[in-house]
Coordinates of C-alpha atoms and ligand atoms in Angstrom, one line a residue:
M11 CA 227.3 37.5 -52.9
E12 CA 227.5 33.7 -53.1
K13 CA 225.5 31.4 -50.9
L14 CA 227.3 28.3 -49.9
R15 CA 225.9 25.0 -48.6
I16 CA 228.6 23.3 -46.6
D17 CA 228.5 19.6 -46.0
T18 CA 229.1 18.9 -42.3
K19 CA 228.5 16.2 -39.8
P20 CA 227.8 16.5 -36.1
I21 CA 231.1 16.9 -34.1
E22 CA 229.1 15.3 -31.3
G23 CA 225.8 16.1 -29.8
Q24 CA 226.0 19.5 -28.2
K25 CA 223.7 19.8 -25.2
P26 CA 223.0 23.3 -23.9
G27 CA 223.3 23.5 -20.1
T28 CA 221.9 25.8 -17.4
S29 CA 222.5 28.8 -19.6
G30 CA 223.2 27.9 -23.2
L31 CA 226.3 26.0 -24.6
R32 CA 229.6 26.8 -22.8
K33 CA 232.9 25.4 -23.9
K34 CA 236.5 26.3 -24.1
T35 CA 236.9 29.1 -26.7
R36 CA 239.2 26.9 -28.8
E37 CA 236.5 24.3 -29.1
F38 CA 234.2 27.0 -30.6
M39 CA 237.0 28.0 -32.9
Q40 CA 237.5 24.6 -34.5
P41 CA 236.4 24.4 -38.1
H42 CA 232.6 24.2 -38.5
F43 CA 231.9 24.1 -34.7
L44 CA 230.2 27.4 -34.3
E45 CA 228.5 27.1 -37.7
N46 CA 227.2 23.7 -36.7
F47 CA 225.6 25.0 -33.5
V48 CA 224.1 28.1 -35.2
Q49 CA 222.6 25.9 -37.9
S50 CA 221.3 23.7 -35.2
I51 CA 219.6 26.7 -33.6
W52 CA 217.9 27.5 -36.9
N53 CA 216.9 23.9 -37.4
G54 CA 215.7 23.6 -33.8
I55 CA 213.3 26.6 -34.1
G56 CA 211.9 25.6 -37.5
G57 CA 214.3 27.6 -39.7
A58 CA 215.4 31.3 -39.9
E59 CA 213.4 32.1 -43.0
G60 CA 211.5 35.4 -42.8
K61 CA 212.6 35.9 -39.2
S62 CA 214.3 38.7 -37.3
F63 CA 216.8 38.3 -34.5
V64 CA 218.9 40.2 -32.0
V65 CA 222.6 39.4 -31.7
G66 CA 225.2 40.6 -29.3
G67 CA 227.5 39.6 -26.5
D68 CA 229.6 40.6 -23.6
G69 CA 232.7 41.7 -25.5
R70 CA 234.8 38.6 -24.8
Y71 CA 237.5 37.2 -27.2
F72 CA 236.1 35.6 -30.4
I73 CA 232.7 37.5 -30.3
D74 CA 233.7 39.8 -33.1
R75 CA 234.3 36.7 -35.3
A76 CA 231.2 34.9 -34.1
V77 CA 228.9 37.8 -34.9
Q78 CA 230.2 37.9 -38.5
V79 CA 229.5 34.2 -38.9
I80 CA 226.0 34.5 -37.4
L81 CA 225.2 37.4 -39.7
R82 CA 226.3 35.5 -42.7
M83 CA 224.4 32.4 -41.7
A84 CA 221.3 34.3 -40.9
A85 CA 221.4 35.9 -44.3
A86 CA 222.0 32.6 -46.0
S87 CA 219.0 31.1 -44.2
G88 CA 216.6 33.8 -45.2
A89 CA 216.4 35.9 -42.1
V90 CA 214.9 39.4 -42.8
R91 CA 216.6 41.4 -40.1
V92 CA 219.3 41.2 -37.5
I93 CA 219.7 43.8 -34.8
V94 CA 223.2 44.0 -33.5
G95 CA 224.7 45.9 -30.6
Q96 CA 227.4 48.3 -31.8
G97 CA 230.7 46.6 -31.7
G98 CA 228.9 43.3 -31.1
I99 CA 228.1 44.5 -27.5
L100 CA 224.9 43.7 -25.7
S101 CA 224.5 42.8 -22.1
T102 CA 222.2 39.8 -21.5
P103 CA 219.3 41.9 -20.0
A104 CA 219.7 44.6 -22.8
A105 CA 219.4 41.8 -25.4
S106 CA 216.3 40.5 -23.7
N107 CA 214.8 43.9 -23.7
L108 CA 215.6 44.4 -27.4
I109 CA 214.0 41.1 -28.3
R110 CA 210.8 42.2 -26.5
K111 CA 210.8 45.8 -27.6
R112 CA 211.4 45.0 -31.2
A113 CA 209.2 41.9 -31.2
T114 CA 211.9 39.8 -32.9
D115 CA 211.8 36.0 -33.3
G116 CA 214.4 35.7 -30.6
G117 CA 218.1 36.4 -30.2
I118 CA 221.5 34.9 -29.9
I119 CA 223.6 36.0 -26.9
L120 CA 227.3 35.3 -27.0
S121 CA 228.8 35.0 -23.5
A122 CA 230.1 32.6 -21.0
S123 CA 228.9 34.9 -18.3
H124 CA 231.2 35.1 -15.3
N125 CA 233.7 32.6 -16.7
P126 CA 237.0 34.1 -17.8
G127 CA 237.5 35.0 -21.5
G128 CA 240.4 34.6 -24.0
P129 CA 241.7 32.0 -26.4
D130 CA 242.4 29.6 -23.6
E131 CA 239.4 30.4 -21.5
D132 CA 235.6 30.1 -22.1
F133 CA 233.0 31.1 -24.7
G134 CA 229.3 30.5 -24.9
I135 CA 226.3 30.9 -27.0
K136 CA 222.6 31.0 -26.0
F137 CA 219.4 31.3 -27.8
N138 CA 216.6 33.4 -26.3
T139 CA 213.0 33.0 -27.5
P140 CA 210.6 35.8 -28.6
N141 CA 209.5 36.4 -24.9
G142 CA 213.2 37.6 -24.4
G143 CA 214.1 34.7 -22.1
P144 CA 216.4 31.8 -22.4
A145 CA 215.0 29.0 -24.4
A146 CA 212.9 26.6 -22.3
E147 CA 213.7 22.9 -22.1
D148 CA 211.6 21.9 -25.1
V149 CA 213.4 24.3 -27.4
T150 CA 216.8 23.4 -26.0
D151 CA 216.0 19.7 -26.6
R152 CA 215.1 20.4 -30.2
I153 CA 218.4 22.4 -30.7
F154 CA 220.3 19.5 -29.1
N155 CA 218.5 17.0 -31.3
A156 CA 219.4 19.1 -34.3
T157 CA 223.1 19.0 -33.4
T158 CA 223.0 15.2 -33.6
T159 CA 221.5 15.0 -37.1
L160 CA 223.1 17.9 -38.9
S161 CA 224.2 17.3 -42.5
H162 CA 225.0 20.8 -43.8
Y163 CA 224.9 24.5 -43.0
D164 CA 224.2 27.5 -45.1
I165 CA 226.4 30.6 -45.2
V166 CA 227.0 33.5 -47.6
E167 CA 230.5 34.5 -48.7
T168 CA 231.1 38.2 -48.1
Q169 CA 233.3 40.8 -46.5
D170 CA 233.0 41.4 -42.8
L171 CA 230.6 44.1 -41.8
D172 CA 231.8 47.1 -39.9
L173 CA 230.0 46.7 -36.6
S174 CA 231.3 50.0 -35.2
V175 CA 229.0 52.2 -37.3
L176 CA 225.4 52.8 -36.1
G177 CA 222.7 52.4 -38.7
V178 CA 221.1 50.2 -41.3
S179 CA 222.8 48.2 -44.0
Q180 CA 222.1 45.2 -46.2
L181 CA 223.7 41.8 -46.3
G182 CA 222.1 40.4 -49.5
E183 CA 218.4 40.5 -48.9
M184 CA 218.8 40.8 -45.1
V185 CA 218.8 44.1 -43.2
V186 CA 221.5 44.5 -40.5
E187 CA 220.7 47.2 -38.0
I188 CA 223.5 48.3 -35.7
V189 CA 222.1 49.9 -32.5
D190 CA 223.4 51.7 -29.5
P191 CA 223.6 48.9 -26.9
V192 CA 222.7 51.2 -24.0
A193 CA 220.0 53.5 -25.2
D194 CA 216.9 51.3 -25.1
Y195 CA 218.0 49.7 -21.8
A196 CA 218.6 53.0 -20.1
A197 CA 215.2 54.2 -21.3
L198 CA 213.6 51.2 -19.7
M199 CA 215.4 51.9 -16.4
E200 CA 214.1 55.5 -16.5
E201 CA 210.6 54.1 -16.7
L202 CA 211.0 51.8 -13.7
F203 CA 212.9 54.0 -11.2
D204 CA 212.7 57.4 -9.7
F205 CA 215.8 58.9 -11.3
E206 CA 215.2 62.2 -9.6
A207 CA 215.3 60.6 -6.1
I208 CA 218.4 58.7 -6.9
S209 CA 220.1 61.8 -8.4
A210 CA 219.2 63.7 -5.2
L211 CA 220.8 60.9 -3.2
F212 CA 224.1 61.3 -5.1
A213 CA 223.8 65.1 -4.9
S214 CA 223.6 64.8 -1.1
G215 CA 227.0 63.3 -1.0
F216 CA 226.1 59.6 -0.9
T217 CA 229.1 57.6 -2.3
M218 CA 229.1 54.5 -4.4
R219 CA 231.5 52.3 -6.3
F220 CA 230.4 50.1 -9.1
D221 CA 232.9 47.5 -10.4
A222 CA 232.1 46.5 -14.0
M223 CA 235.0 44.1 -13.8
H224 CA 236.2 45.0 -17.4
A225 CA 233.0 43.4 -18.6
V226 CA 229.9 44.4 -20.5
T227 CA 228.2 46.7 -17.8
G228 CA 231.0 49.3 -18.1
P229 CA 229.2 51.4 -20.8
Y230 CA 225.8 50.9 -19.2
A231 CA 226.8 51.8 -15.7
T232 CA 228.8 54.8 -16.9
D233 CA 225.9 56.2 -19.0
I234 CA 223.3 55.6 -16.3
L235 CA 225.1 56.2 -13.0
E236 CA 227.6 58.9 -13.9
G237 CA 225.7 60.3 -16.9
R238 CA 222.0 60.3 -16.1
L239 CA 222.1 60.1 -12.3
G240 CA 225.0 62.5 -11.7
A241 CA 227.3 60.2 -9.6
P242 CA 230.8 61.5 -9.6
K243 CA 233.3 60.4 -12.3
G244 CA 235.2 57.4 -10.9
T245 CA 232.0 55.9 -9.4
V246 CA 232.3 53.2 -12.1
M247 CA 235.5 51.1 -11.8
N248 CA 237.0 48.9 -14.5
G249 CA 234.4 50.3 -17.0
T250 CA 236.0 49.4 -20.3
P251 CA 235.0 45.9 -21.6
L252 CA 238.1 43.9 -22.5
P253 CA 238.3 40.7 -24.5
D254 CA 240.0 38.9 -21.5
F255 CA 238.3 41.0 -18.8
G256 CA 241.7 42.1 -17.7
G257 CA 242.8 38.6 -17.0
G258 CA 240.3 38.0 -14.1
H259 CA 237.0 36.2 -13.7
P260 CA 234.2 38.7 -14.2
D261 CA 232.4 37.1 -11.3
P262 CA 230.8 39.5 -8.8
N263 CA 231.5 37.7 -5.5
P264 CA 233.7 38.3 -2.5
I265 CA 236.5 36.2 -4.1
W266 CA 236.8 37.7 -7.6
A267 CA 235.7 41.3 -6.6
K268 CA 237.9 41.3 -3.4
P269 CA 239.3 44.8 -3.9
L270 CA 235.8 46.2 -4.0
V271 CA 234.8 44.3 -0.9
D272 CA 237.9 45.3 1.0
M273 CA 237.2 49.0 0.1
V274 CA 233.6 48.9 1.3
M275 CA 234.4 47.1 4.5
R276 CA 236.7 50.0 5.6
N277 CA 235.2 52.7 7.9
D278 CA 236.0 55.3 5.3
G279 CA 234.6 53.2 2.5
P280 CA 231.8 54.2 0.2
D281 CA 228.2 54.0 1.4
F282 CA 227.2 51.5 -1.2
A283 CA 229.0 49.2 -3.6
A284 CA 228.0 46.8 -6.3
A285 CA 229.5 44.7 -9.1
S286 CA 228.2 42.8 -12.1
D287 CA 229.4 39.9 -14.2
G288 CA 230.7 39.3 -17.7
D289 CA 227.3 39.6 -19.4
G290 CA 225.7 42.0 -17.0
D291 CA 223.0 39.7 -15.6
R292 CA 224.4 39.2 -12.1
N293 CA 224.8 41.6 -9.2
M294 CA 226.7 41.8 -5.9
I295 CA 225.4 44.3 -3.3
L296 CA 227.4 45.7 -0.5
G297 CA 226.9 48.5 2.0
R298 CA 229.6 50.0 4.2
G299 CA 230.6 47.2 6.6
V300 CA 228.1 44.7 5.2
Y301 CA 227.9 42.1 2.4
V302 CA 224.4 41.3 1.3
T303 CA 224.0 37.7 0.2
P304 CA 222.0 37.4 -3.0
S305 CA 219.3 35.4 -1.3
D306 CA 218.9 38.2 1.3
S307 CA 219.0 40.8 -1.4
L308 CA 216.0 39.1 -3.1
A309 CA 214.2 39.1 0.2
V310 CA 214.9 42.8 0.9
L311 CA 213.9 43.8 -2.6
A312 CA 210.7 41.9 -2.3
A313 CA 209.9 43.5 1.0
N314 CA 210.6 47.1 -0.3
A315 CA 209.9 47.1 -4.0
H316 CA 206.5 48.9 -3.5
V317 CA 208.3 52.2 -2.7
V318 CA 209.7 52.3 -6.2
P319 CA 207.6 53.6 -9.2
G320 CA 207.8 50.5 -11.4
Y321 CA 206.5 48.3 -8.6
K322 CA 204.2 50.6 -6.7
G323 CA 201.2 48.3 -7.3
G324 CA 203.0 45.6 -5.3
L325 CA 204.2 42.2 -6.4
A326 CA 202.0 39.5 -8.0
G327 CA 204.3 36.8 -6.6
V328 CA 208.0 35.9 -6.2
A329 CA 210.1 33.0 -7.4
R330 CA 213.4 31.6 -6.4
S331 CA 215.6 28.8 -7.6
M332 CA 215.6 25.8 -5.3
P333 CA 219.1 26.3 -3.8
T334 CA 218.3 29.9 -3.1
S335 CA 217.6 30.5 0.6
G336 CA 214.1 30.7 2.0
A337 CA 214.6 34.3 3.1
V338 CA 212.2 35.5 0.4
D339 CA 209.6 32.9 1.3
R340 CA 209.1 34.6 4.7
V341 CA 208.6 38.0 2.9
A342 CA 206.1 36.4 0.5
E343 CA 204.2 34.9 3.5
A344 CA 204.1 38.3 5.2
L345 CA 202.9 40.0 2.0
G346 CA 200.4 37.2 1.4
I347 CA 201.7 36.5 -2.2
E348 CA 202.7 33.4 -4.0
C349 CA 206.2 32.1 -3.8
F350 CA 207.5 29.6 -6.3
E351 CA 210.5 27.3 -6.1
T352 CA 212.0 26.4 -9.5
P353 CA 215.1 24.6 -10.7
T354 CA 218.4 26.5 -11.2
G355 CA 218.6 28.7 -14.3
W356 CA 216.6 31.7 -15.5
K357 CA 214.7 29.7 -18.1
F358 CA 212.5 28.3 -15.4
F359 CA 211.2 31.7 -14.4
G360 CA 210.0 32.6 -17.9
N361 CA 206.5 31.0 -17.8
L362 CA 205.8 32.5 -14.3
L363 CA 206.8 35.9 -15.5
D364 CA 204.9 35.6 -18.8
A365 CA 201.8 34.4 -16.9
G366 CA 202.0 37.4 -14.5
R367 CA 202.3 35.0 -11.5
A368 CA 205.7 36.3 -10.4
T369 CA 207.0 39.9 -10.5
L370 CA 210.5 39.4 -8.8
C371 CA 212.7 36.4 -9.2
G372 CA 216.1 35.5 -7.9
E373 CA 218.9 33.0 -7.5
E374 CA 221.6 32.5 -4.8
S375 CA 224.2 32.9 -7.6
A376 CA 223.8 36.7 -7.6
G377 CA 220.9 36.8 -10.0
T378 CA 217.9 39.0 -9.4
G379 CA 215.4 40.2 -11.9
S380 CA 211.8 41.1 -12.6
D381 CA 209.1 41.0 -15.2
H382 CA 210.7 44.1 -17.0
V383 CA 212.8 41.6 -19.1
R384 CA 213.1 37.8 -19.1
E385 CA 216.7 37.6 -17.8
K386 CA 218.3 38.4 -14.6
D387 CA 219.5 41.9 -14.6
G388 CA 222.6 43.2 -12.7
L389 CA 222.3 46.9 -13.1
W390 CA 218.5 46.8 -12.6
A391 CA 219.1 45.2 -9.2
V392 CA 221.6 48.0 -8.3
L393 CA 219.1 50.7 -9.3
L394 CA 216.3 49.1 -7.4
W395 CA 218.6 49.1 -4.3
L396 CA 219.6 52.7 -4.9
N397 CA 216.0 53.7 -5.3
I398 CA 215.1 52.0 -2.0
L399 CA 218.0 53.6 -0.2
A400 CA 217.0 57.0 -1.6
V401 CA 213.4 56.6 -0.3
T402 CA 214.2 55.0 3.1
G403 CA 217.3 57.1 3.8
K404 CA 218.7 54.3 5.7
P405 CA 222.3 52.8 5.4
V406 CA 222.4 49.3 4.0
K407 CA 223.6 47.9 7.3
T408 CA 220.6 49.4 9.2
L409 CA 218.2 48.1 6.5
M410 CA 219.6 44.6 6.8
A411 CA 219.5 44.5 10.6
A412 CA 215.9 45.7 10.5
H413 CA 215.0 43.1 7.9
W414 CA 216.5 40.3 10.0
Q415 CA 214.7 41.5 13.1
R416 CA 211.4 41.4 11.3
F417 CA 211.8 38.2 9.3
G418 CA 214.6 36.2 10.9
R419 CA 217.9 35.4 9.1
N420 CA 218.8 32.6 6.7
Y421 CA 222.6 32.3 7.1
Y422 CA 223.9 31.0 3.8
A423 CA 227.0 29.7 2.1
R424 CA 227.8 27.9 -1.1
H425 CA 230.8 25.7 -1.5
D426 CA 232.0 24.9 -5.1
Y427 CA 234.4 22.0 -5.9
E428 CA 235.6 22.7 -9.4
A429 CA 237.0 20.4 -12.1
V430 CA 236.1 17.3 -10.2
E431 CA 236.5 14.0 -12.2
T432 CA 233.1 13.4 -13.6
D433 CA 232.8 9.8 -12.3
K434 CA 233.6 10.9 -8.8
A435 CA 231.0 13.6 -8.9
N436 CA 228.5 11.1 -10.2
A437 CA 229.5 8.7 -7.5
L438 CA 228.8 11.4 -4.9
M439 CA 225.3 12.1 -6.2
D440 CA 224.5 8.4 -6.7
G441 CA 225.6 7.7 -3.1
L442 CA 223.3 10.5 -1.9
R443 CA 220.4 9.2 -4.0
R444 CA 220.7 5.7 -2.5
Q445 CA 220.5 7.1 1.0
L446 CA 217.6 9.5 0.6
G447 CA 215.0 7.1 2.1
T448 CA 217.1 6.4 5.2
L449 CA 217.9 9.9 6.2
P450 CA 214.6 11.2 7.7
G451 CA 214.8 10.9 11.5
R452 CA 218.5 10.6 11.6
H453 CA 220.4 13.1 13.8
F454 CA 223.4 15.2 12.6
D455 CA 225.2 18.3 13.9
A456 CA 222.7 20.4 11.9
G457 CA 219.8 18.6 13.7
T458 CA 217.3 15.9 12.8
V459 CA 216.6 15.4 9.1
S460 CA 212.9 16.0 8.4
T461 CA 212.8 15.2 4.7
A462 CA 215.3 14.3 1.9
D463 CA 214.5 14.1 -1.8
E464 CA 215.7 14.8 -5.3
F465 CA 214.1 18.0 -6.5
A466 CA 211.7 17.7 -9.5
Y467 CA 209.7 20.6 -10.8
D468 CA 206.3 20.6 -12.4
D469 CA 205.8 23.8 -14.2
P470 CA 202.5 25.3 -13.0
I471 CA 201.9 27.0 -16.3
D472 CA 202.7 24.4 -19.0
G473 CA 202.7 21.3 -16.9
S474 CA 206.2 20.2 -18.1
R475 CA 208.2 18.2 -15.6
S476 CA 212.0 18.6 -15.0
E477 CA 213.7 15.9 -12.9
G478 CA 217.0 15.5 -11.3
Q479 CA 217.4 19.1 -10.2
G480 CA 219.5 18.6 -7.1
I481 CA 219.3 16.7 -3.8
R482 CA 217.9 18.6 -0.9
I483 CA 218.1 17.6 2.8
L484 CA 215.9 19.5 5.1
F485 CA 216.4 19.6 8.9
E486 CA 214.0 20.4 11.6
G487 CA 214.1 24.2 12.1
G488 CA 214.3 24.7 8.4
H489 CA 218.0 24.3 8.0
R490 CA 219.0 22.8 4.7
I491 CA 221.8 21.2 2.7
V492 CA 221.5 21.0 -1.1
F493 CA 223.8 19.1 -3.5
R494 CA 223.9 19.8 -7.2
L495 CA 226.1 19.4 -10.2
S496 CA 226.7 22.6 -12.2
G497 CA 225.5 22.9 -15.7
T498 CA 227.8 25.7 -16.8
G499 CA 231.3 24.4 -16.1
T500 CA 233.7 23.7 -19.0
V501 CA 236.2 21.3 -17.3
G502 CA 235.1 18.0 -15.6
A503 CA 232.2 18.5 -13.1
T504 CA 231.6 21.2 -10.6
V505 CA 230.0 20.1 -7.4
R506 CA 227.9 22.7 -5.6
V507 CA 227.0 22.3 -1.9
Y508 CA 224.5 24.9 -0.6
L509 CA 224.3 25.4 3.1
E510 CA 221.5 27.3 4.9
F511 CA 221.0 27.8 8.6
V512 CA 217.8 29.5 9.8
E513 CA 218.0 31.8 12.8
N514 CA 215.0 33.2 14.5
D515 CA 216.6 34.2 17.8
P516 CA 216.7 38.0 17.8
A517 CA 220.0 37.9 19.8
K518 CA 221.8 35.8 17.3
L519 CA 221.2 37.7 14.1
E520 CA 224.7 39.3 13.8
R521 CA 227.0 36.3 13.6
S522 CA 229.3 35.6 10.8
A523 CA 227.8 33.3 8.2
E524 CA 230.9 31.1 8.3
D525 CA 230.3 30.3 11.9
A526 CA 226.6 29.9 11.5
V527 CA 226.9 27.2 8.8
L528 CA 229.6 25.2 10.6
P529 CA 227.1 22.5 11.7
M530 CA 226.0 22.2 8.1
I531 CA 229.5 21.6 6.9
T532 CA 230.2 18.8 9.4
S533 CA 226.8 17.3 8.5
V534 CA 227.7 17.3 4.8
E535 CA 230.8 15.2 5.6
A536 CA 228.8 12.8 7.8
I537 CA 226.0 12.3 5.2
A538 CA 227.9 12.4 1.9
Q539 CA 231.6 11.5 2.8
L540 CA 232.4 14.2 0.3
S541 CA 236.1 14.5 1.0
T542 CA 236.6 10.7 0.6
I543 CA 234.6 10.4 -2.5
I544 CA 235.8 13.4 -4.5
G545 CA 239.2 13.6 -2.8
R546 CA 239.0 17.2 -1.7
T547 CA 239.1 18.6 1.8
S548 CA 238.1 22.2 1.1
P549 CA 236.1 23.9 -1.6
D550 CA 237.8 25.9 -4.4
V551 CA 235.3 28.7 -4.0
S552 CA 233.2 29.6 -1.1
T553 CA 230.6 32.4 -1.5
Ligands
LIG6 C1 225.1 28.9 -12.5 C2 224.3 29.3 -11.4 C3 222.8 29.5 -11.8 C4 222.8 30.5 -13.0 C5 223.7 30.0 -14.1 C6 223.8 31.0 -15.2 O1 224.6 27.6 -13.0 O2 224.3 28.4 -10.3 O3 222.1 30.0 -10.7 O4 221.5 30.6 -13.5 O5 225.0 29.8 -13.6 O6 224.2 32.3 -14.8 P1 225.2 26.2 -12.6 O7 224.5 25.2 -13.4 O8 226.7 26.3 -12.9 O9 225.1 26.1 -11.1 V1 225.1 33.2 -15.8 O10 225.2 34.7 -15.0 O11 226.3 32.2 -16.0 O12 224.2 33.3 -17.3
LIG7 CO1 225.9 36.1 -16.3

């Protein structure tokens, strides 16, 4: 087997965003592009020599090729072992679990998450550190710097490995271990949850649909829900991962999972429904006649987790990303535990989880997770819900109504404006920045502004500071508008506007969220002149 050193030069600096590097698949397929980035990962972490890694992805187009390249490059750089999910498949939380369980030096996850897949769609690559979590900002900065100074990469010349056969083989000096992608993850779920109680719930006639959206959670959900928990065949829909996810966006929200939402809203619909995204780290939760917003889901899980075996000792603390609603803050206050507000992206929860300061974490973008791994975890959230439903015996709708009666309700909506010209998106944010000092005390439909700032985060564990994390405008009464530019888009800029309306009046807890946030929408226009500046009158996606 011949080891080659290929001269290369940086294509341009490649800066990982909210969750790794995401690009059009064709950009990754250009000569040397993937190789350059993988070599930059090795260079950014001080080399691959003597190290072991986990590698896998969500099944999308080009992963099969990318895994072969990564294996050849790991071997050329002196890695001792790479653990690969069979067929190149590993969900993001399962990869996080394997990194931790097998104590590797990290892992490479191949996914563009909820973005569509295919030669003309999106691809992504992310490095996770030995704690199992996405690389923190210092490591991503080092990887980025490496992309700007690269002069060569190392790769061995060899035949493709057959990734479909479980077991151990050699690639030169390096061991390649192909593992069942589901087994270790399912074992972890059995440790955390009362599988007997959930099985009994299914045996009693409780009905559920899980939409895997032709993405990575298909095999996991089929094994766990239908296999181990005895849910009837057909509970899992779209359960076979496809390279193009069947042509859709594997994004578990009421837009992209509309058939599931329509089904559960009917009177004869299932008791419970859920969906996950491309790489299995997101979740959408529904009960018959009710959609649970991710922010509310985090709050309900925080309030009830103690009834589940894995969390029976209670929660050390909770954390939410800044744009996520304050629903969980009220629960934390009632429980007398710490509540942290972090920038968007799971990498900011890692230190809190490692330090034992937070047990549950969540984001408004359908991400929920705990200290069991260092990623958000879609199927875990579904099982936590199922376990809570099994113990309380209440329908989701009843549980939500009781939750709002006790804690009040944070009505919530997020408006996304996609593929906006970058200079217009920047002009919007700059305009807001300039106004921040003048806003407090001014009156809008949403009420009087109490504070307005640009969010910066000081990590309480390592003291690092992250600036420019979104503009937040807080109104009297706790209502809030947040403006942020996405860090995961692949075309132009995506402007996200997050709207939150706090309701404490017990008689007003059953309105539609669209109605409740209307004053926030008119206030957005009055404050930011959004439609004039970016030239759009309505969002592309509203969740
Ligand atoms: C989005 C979400 C963020 C999430 C990130 C990665 O980022 O808003 O909450 O952590 O995607 O999720 P952004 O920068 O586009 O707003 V996933 O499921 O794509 O790994
Ligand atoms: Co994802």
